[in-house]
CSV table of C-alpha atoms and ligand atoms in Angstrom, one decimal:
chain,number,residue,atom,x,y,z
A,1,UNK,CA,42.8,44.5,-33.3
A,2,UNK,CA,40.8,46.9,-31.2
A,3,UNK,CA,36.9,46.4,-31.4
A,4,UNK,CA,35.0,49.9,-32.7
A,5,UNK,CA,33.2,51.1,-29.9
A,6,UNK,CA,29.8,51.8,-31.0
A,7,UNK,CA,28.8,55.0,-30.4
A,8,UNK,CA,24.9,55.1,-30.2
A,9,UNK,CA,23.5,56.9,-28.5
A,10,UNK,CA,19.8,55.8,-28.8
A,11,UNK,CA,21.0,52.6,-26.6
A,12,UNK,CA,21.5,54.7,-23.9
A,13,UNK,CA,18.8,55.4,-21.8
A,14,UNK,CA,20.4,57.9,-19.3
A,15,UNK,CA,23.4,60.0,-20.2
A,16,UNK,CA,26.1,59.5,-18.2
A,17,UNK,CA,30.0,60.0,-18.5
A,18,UNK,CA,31.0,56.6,-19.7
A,19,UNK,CA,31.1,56.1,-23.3
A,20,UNK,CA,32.1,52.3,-23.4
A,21,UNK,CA,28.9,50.5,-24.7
A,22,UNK,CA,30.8,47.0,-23.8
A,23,UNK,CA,30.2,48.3,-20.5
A,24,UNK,CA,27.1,50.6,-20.4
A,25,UNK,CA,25.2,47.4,-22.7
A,26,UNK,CA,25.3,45.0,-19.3
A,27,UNK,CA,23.3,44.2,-16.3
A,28,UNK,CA,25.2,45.4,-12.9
A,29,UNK,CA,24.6,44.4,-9.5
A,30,UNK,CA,22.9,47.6,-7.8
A,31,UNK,CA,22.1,46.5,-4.3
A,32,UNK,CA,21.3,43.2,-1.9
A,33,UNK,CA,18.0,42.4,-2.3
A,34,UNK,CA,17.5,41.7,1.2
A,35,UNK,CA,18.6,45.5,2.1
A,36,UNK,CA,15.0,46.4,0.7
A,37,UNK,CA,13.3,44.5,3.6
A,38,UNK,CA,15.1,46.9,6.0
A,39,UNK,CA,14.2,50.4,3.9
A,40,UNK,CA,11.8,50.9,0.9
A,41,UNK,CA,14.2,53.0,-0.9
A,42,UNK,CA,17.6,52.8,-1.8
A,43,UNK,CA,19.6,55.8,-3.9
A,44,UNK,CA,23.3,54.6,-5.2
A,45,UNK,CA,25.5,55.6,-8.1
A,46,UNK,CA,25.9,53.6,-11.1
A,47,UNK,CA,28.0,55.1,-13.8
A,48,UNK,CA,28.4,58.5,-12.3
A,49,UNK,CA,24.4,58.6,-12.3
A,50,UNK,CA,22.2,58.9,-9.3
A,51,UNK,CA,20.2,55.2,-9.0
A,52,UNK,CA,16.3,55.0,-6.9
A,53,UNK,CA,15.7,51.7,-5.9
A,54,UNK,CA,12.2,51.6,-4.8
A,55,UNK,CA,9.3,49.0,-3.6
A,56,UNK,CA,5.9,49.6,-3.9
A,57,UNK,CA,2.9,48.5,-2.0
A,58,UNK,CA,2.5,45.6,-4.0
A,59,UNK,CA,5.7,43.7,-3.5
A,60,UNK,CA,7.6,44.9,-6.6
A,61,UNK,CA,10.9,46.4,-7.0
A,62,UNK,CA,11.4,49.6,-9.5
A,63,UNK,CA,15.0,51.1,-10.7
A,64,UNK,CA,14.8,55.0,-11.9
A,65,UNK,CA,17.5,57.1,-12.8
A,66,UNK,CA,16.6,61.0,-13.6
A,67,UNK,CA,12.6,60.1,-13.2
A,68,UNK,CA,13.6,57.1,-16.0
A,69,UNK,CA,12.3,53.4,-15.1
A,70,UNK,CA,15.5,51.0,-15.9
A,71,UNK,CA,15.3,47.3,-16.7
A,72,UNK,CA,15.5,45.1,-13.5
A,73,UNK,CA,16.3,41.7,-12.7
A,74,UNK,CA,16.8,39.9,-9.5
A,75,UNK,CA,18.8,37.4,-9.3
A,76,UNK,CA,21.1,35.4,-6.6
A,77,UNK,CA,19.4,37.7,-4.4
A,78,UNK,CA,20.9,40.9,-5.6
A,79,UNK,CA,19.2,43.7,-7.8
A,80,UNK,CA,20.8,44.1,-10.7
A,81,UNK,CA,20.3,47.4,-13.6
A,82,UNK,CA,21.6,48.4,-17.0
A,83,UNK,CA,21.6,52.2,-18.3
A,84,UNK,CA,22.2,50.9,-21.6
A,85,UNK,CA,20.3,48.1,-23.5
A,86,UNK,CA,22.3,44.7,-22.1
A,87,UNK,CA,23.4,42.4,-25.3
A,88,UNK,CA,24.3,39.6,-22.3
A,89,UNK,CA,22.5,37.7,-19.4
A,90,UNK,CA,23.1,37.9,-16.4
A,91,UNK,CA,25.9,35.0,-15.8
A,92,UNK,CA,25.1,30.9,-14.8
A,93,UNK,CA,26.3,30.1,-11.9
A,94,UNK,CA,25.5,26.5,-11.2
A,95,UNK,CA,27.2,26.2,-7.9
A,96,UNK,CA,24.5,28.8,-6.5
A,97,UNK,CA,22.1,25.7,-7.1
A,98,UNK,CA,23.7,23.7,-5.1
A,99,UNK,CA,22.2,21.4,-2.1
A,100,UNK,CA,25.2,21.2,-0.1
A,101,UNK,CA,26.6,24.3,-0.4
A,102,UNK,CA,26.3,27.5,1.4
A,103,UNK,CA,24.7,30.4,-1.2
A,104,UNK,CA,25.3,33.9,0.8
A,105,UNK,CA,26.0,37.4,-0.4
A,106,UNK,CA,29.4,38.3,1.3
A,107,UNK,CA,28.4,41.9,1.7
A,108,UNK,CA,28.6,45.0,-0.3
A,109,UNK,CA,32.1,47.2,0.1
A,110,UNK,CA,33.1,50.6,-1.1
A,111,UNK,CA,36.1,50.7,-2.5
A,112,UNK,CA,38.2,54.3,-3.6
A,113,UNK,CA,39.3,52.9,-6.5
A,114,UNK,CA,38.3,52.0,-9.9
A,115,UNK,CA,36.6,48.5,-10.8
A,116,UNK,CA,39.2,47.5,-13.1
A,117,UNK,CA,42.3,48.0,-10.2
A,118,UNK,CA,40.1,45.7,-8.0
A,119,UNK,CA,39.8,42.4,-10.6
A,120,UNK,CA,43.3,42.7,-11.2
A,121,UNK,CA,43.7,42.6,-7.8
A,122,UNK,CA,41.7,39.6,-7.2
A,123,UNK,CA,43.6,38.0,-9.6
A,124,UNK,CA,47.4,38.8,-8.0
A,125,UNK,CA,48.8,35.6,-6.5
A,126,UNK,CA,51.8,37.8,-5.6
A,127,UNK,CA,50.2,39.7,-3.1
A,128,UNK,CA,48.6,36.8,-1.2
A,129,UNK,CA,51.4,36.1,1.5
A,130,UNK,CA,51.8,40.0,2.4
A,131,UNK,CA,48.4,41.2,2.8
A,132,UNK,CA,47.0,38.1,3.9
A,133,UNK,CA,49.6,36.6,6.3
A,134,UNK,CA,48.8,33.7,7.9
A,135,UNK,CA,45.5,32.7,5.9
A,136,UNK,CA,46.3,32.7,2.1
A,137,UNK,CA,49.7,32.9,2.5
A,138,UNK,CA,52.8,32.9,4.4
A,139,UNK,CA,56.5,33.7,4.5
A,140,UNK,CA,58.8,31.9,3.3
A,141,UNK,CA,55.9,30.2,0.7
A,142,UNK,CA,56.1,33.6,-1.4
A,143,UNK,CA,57.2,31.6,-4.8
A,144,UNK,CA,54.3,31.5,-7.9
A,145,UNK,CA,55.0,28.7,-10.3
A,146,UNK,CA,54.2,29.3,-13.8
A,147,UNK,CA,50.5,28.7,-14.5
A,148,UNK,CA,47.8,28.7,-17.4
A,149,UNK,CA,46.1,31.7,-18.6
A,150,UNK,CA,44.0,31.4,-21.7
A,151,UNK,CA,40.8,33.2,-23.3
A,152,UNK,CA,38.0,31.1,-24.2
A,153,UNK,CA,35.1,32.6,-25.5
A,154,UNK,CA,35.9,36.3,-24.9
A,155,UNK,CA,36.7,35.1,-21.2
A,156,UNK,CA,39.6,35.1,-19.7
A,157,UNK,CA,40.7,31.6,-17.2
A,158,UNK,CA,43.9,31.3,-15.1
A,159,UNK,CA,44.1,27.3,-14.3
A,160,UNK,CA,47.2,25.0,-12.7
A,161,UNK,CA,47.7,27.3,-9.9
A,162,UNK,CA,49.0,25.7,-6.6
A,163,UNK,CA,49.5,28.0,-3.5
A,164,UNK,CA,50.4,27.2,0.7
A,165,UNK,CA,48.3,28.6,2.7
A,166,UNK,CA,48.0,28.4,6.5
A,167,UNK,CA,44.2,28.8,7.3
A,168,UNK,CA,42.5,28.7,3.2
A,169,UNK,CA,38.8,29.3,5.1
A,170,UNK,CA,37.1,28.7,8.3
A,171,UNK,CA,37.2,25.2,7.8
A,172,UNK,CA,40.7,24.7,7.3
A,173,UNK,CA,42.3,22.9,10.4
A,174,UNK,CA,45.4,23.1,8.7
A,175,UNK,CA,47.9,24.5,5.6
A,176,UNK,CA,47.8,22.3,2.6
A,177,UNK,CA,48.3,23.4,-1.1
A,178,UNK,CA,45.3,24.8,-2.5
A,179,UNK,CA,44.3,24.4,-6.0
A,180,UNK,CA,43.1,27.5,-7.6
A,181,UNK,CA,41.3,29.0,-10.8
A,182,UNK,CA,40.3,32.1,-11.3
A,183,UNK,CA,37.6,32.8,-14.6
A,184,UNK,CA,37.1,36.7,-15.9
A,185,UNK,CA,33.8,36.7,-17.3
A,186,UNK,CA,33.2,40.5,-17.9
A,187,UNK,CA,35.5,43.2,-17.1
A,188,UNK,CA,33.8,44.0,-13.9
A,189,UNK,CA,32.5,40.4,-13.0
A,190,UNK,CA,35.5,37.9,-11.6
A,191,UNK,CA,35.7,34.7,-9.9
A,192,UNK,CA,37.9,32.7,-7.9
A,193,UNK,CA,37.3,28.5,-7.7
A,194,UNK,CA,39.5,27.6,-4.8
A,195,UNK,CA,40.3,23.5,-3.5
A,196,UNK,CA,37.9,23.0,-0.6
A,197,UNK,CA,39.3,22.6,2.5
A,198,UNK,CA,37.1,19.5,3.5
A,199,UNK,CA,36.6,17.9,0.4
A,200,UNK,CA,39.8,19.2,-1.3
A,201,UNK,CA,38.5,17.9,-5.0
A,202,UNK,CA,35.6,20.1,-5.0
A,203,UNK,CA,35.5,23.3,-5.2
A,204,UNK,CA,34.5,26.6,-3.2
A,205,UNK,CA,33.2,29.7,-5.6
A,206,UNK,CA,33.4,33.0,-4.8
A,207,UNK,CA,32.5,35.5,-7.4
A,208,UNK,CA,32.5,39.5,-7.4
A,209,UNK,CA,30.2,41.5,-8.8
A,210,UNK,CA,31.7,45.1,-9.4
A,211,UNK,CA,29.6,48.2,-9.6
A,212,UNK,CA,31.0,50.9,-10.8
A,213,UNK,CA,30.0,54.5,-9.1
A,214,UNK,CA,32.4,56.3,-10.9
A,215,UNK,CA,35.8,56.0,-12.6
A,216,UNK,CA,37.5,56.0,-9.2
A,217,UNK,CA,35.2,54.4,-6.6
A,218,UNK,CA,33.4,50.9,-7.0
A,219,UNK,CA,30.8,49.2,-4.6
A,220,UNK,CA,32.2,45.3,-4.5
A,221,UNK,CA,29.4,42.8,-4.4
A,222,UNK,CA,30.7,39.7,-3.3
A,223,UNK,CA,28.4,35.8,-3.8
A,224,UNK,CA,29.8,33.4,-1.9
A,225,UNK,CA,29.2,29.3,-2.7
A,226,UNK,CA,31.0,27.6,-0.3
A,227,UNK,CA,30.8,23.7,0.5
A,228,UNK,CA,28.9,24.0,3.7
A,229,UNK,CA,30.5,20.6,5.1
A,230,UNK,CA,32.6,22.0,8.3
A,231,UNK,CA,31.9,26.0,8.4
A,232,UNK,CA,28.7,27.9,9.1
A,233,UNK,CA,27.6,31.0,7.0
A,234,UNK,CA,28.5,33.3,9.4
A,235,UNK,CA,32.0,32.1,9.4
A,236,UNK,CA,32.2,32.1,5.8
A,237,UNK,CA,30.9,35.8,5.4
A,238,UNK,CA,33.0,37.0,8.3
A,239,UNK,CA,36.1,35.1,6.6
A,240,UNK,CA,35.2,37.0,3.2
A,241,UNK,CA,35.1,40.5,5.0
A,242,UNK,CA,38.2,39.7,7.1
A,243,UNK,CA,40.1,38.8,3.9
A,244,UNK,CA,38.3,42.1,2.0
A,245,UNK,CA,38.8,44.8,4.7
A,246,UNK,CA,42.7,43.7,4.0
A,247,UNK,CA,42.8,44.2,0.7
A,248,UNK,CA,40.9,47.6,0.8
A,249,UNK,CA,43.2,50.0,1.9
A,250,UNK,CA,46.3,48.1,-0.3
A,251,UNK,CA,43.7,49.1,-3.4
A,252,UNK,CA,42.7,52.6,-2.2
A,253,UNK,CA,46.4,53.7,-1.5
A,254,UNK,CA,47.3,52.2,-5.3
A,255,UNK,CA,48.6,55.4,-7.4
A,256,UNK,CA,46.7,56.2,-10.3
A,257,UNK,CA,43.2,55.2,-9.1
A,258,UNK,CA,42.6,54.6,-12.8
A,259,UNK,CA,43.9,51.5,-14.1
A,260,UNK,CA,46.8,52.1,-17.0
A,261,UNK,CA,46.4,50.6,-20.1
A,262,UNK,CA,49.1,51.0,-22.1
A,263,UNK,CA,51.8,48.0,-22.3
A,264,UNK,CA,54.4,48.5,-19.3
A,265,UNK,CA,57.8,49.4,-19.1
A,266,UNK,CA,59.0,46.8,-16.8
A,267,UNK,CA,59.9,43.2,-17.8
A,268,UNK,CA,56.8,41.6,-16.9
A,269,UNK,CA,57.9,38.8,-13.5
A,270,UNK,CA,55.9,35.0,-13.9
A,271,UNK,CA,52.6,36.3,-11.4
A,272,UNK,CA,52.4,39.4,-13.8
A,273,UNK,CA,51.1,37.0,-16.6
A,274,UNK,CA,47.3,37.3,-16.1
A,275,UNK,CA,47.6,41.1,-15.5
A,276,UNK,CA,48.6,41.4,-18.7
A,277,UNK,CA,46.2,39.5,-20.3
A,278,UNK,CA,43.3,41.0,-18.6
A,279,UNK,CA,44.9,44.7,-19.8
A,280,UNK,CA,45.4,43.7,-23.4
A,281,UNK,CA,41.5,41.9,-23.0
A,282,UNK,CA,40.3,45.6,-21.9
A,283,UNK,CA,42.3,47.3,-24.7
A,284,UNK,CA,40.9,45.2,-26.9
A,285,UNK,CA,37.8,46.2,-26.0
A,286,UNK,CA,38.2,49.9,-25.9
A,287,UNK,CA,37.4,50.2,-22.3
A,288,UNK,CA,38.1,53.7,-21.2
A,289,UNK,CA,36.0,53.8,-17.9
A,290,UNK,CA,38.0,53.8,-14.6
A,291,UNK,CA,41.5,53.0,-17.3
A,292,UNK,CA,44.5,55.5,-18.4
A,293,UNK,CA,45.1,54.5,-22.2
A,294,UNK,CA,48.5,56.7,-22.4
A,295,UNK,CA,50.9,56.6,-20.6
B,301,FE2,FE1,43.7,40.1,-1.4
């Protein structure tokens, strides 16, 4: 049963193109904190709308759009805005408090495509073994095994996933089956727990904060909490981009940039599964922004 998408306008403090208050009423990730040190102004997109991110003398950081002061919050040491009135917090992540982990941003990427095409992505097992050869995957390991998807709480989590790969991260010193779970948390905020290399019980956690510059072209935010026991932060962000600058032109080449909706044609194949949770999850929702609804 689709949710009514509220249609209020006085929740909206700048007018912008998207009309899906699911995803106008939430906090996004805007910029790195830490790229304020380097310049006192910062102008992005959020939403199709132009975005000032400004310091002033005194230390604090201001968000405008069209002359119009946003709400702000910093957090995990990103900026983070709403054009709309947000109805949730930002999410808990307790790995990012952590003692013996490593708590980095993984850098900020623009991506040609829409938000939604690059969660799903993040969520594909199938493609590990072709666009990331020899470090989450590898010929002739290309087999998924069934595996758990289930929404809790309006989230969606994919559990009892097992996949060989030849060089997991930096500290890997060799292949080994790595457990994995991915959790959904918004439709623009996904992330991945993945077996440790080291201490293969515990869990690394990467997370990717999606902002949205227009229907067709996303900034990714990645926050990376990896067990720091046998790898460096530099080798953990470089691993992050390496994997990342792989996947980007697989999701800028994918035709329509918008990410269809409507139930598919094809008998769905076992690694399909969460794909078509998450698009029945944004249906229900009434997502429009950055999705096709007919086919
Ligand atoms: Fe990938």
């Amino acid at each position: 049963m689709p949710l009514p998408v509220l249609q209020d306008k006085k929740e909206r403090l700048v007018d912008t193109t998207c009309i899906d208050d699911f995803l106008l009423n939430d906090w996004y990730v805007v910029a790195d904190l830490s790229q304020l040190d380097i310049k006192k102004r910062i102008i992005t997109y959020l939403f199709d709308k132009k975005i000032k991110i400004e310091k002033a003398t005194n230390g604090s950081v201001n968000v405008y759009s069209e002359k119009k002061a946003l709400p702000i919050k910093l957090k995990y040491g990103f900026i983070w805005t709403s054009l709309g009135c947000p109805k949730r917090q930002i999410i808990d992540i307790p790995e990012a408090f952590e003692m013996d982990r490593h708590i980095i941003s993984g850098g900020a990427t623009q991506v040609n495509t829409s938000g939604l095409r690059v969660v799903e992505n993040f969520l594909d097992q199938g493609h590990l073994s072709w666009v990331h050869p020899g470090f989450l995957g590898e010929q002739p390991h290309t087999e998924i095994p069934d595996y758990n998807v289930e929404i809790i709480d309006d989230e969606i989590f994919v559990s009892n996933v097992k996949l060989y790969q030849p060089k997991a991260s930096t500290a890997a010193t060799e292949g080994f089956l790595v457990a994995y779970e991915w959790r959904v948390y918004r439709p623009l905020t996904v992330a991945l727990y993945k077996a440790n290399s080291v201490h293969k019980d515990k869990k690394d956690y990467i997370v990717l904060f999606i902002q949205p510059i227009n229907e067709e072209n996303c900034i990714v935010h990645s926050f990376l909490c990896y067990l720091s026991d046998g790898t460096s932060k530099e080798e953990v962000r470089w691993f992050m981009q390496v994997i990342f600058m792989q996947d980007k032109p697989i999701l800028e080449n994918q035709i329509p940039k918008k990410l269809p909706l409507a139930p598919r044609a094809e008998t769905p194949i076992k690694s399909d599964k969460v794909s078509i949770v998450y698009r029945r999850w944004l249906n229900e929702k009434a997502i429009k922004y950055g999705a096709i609804i007919n086919d």
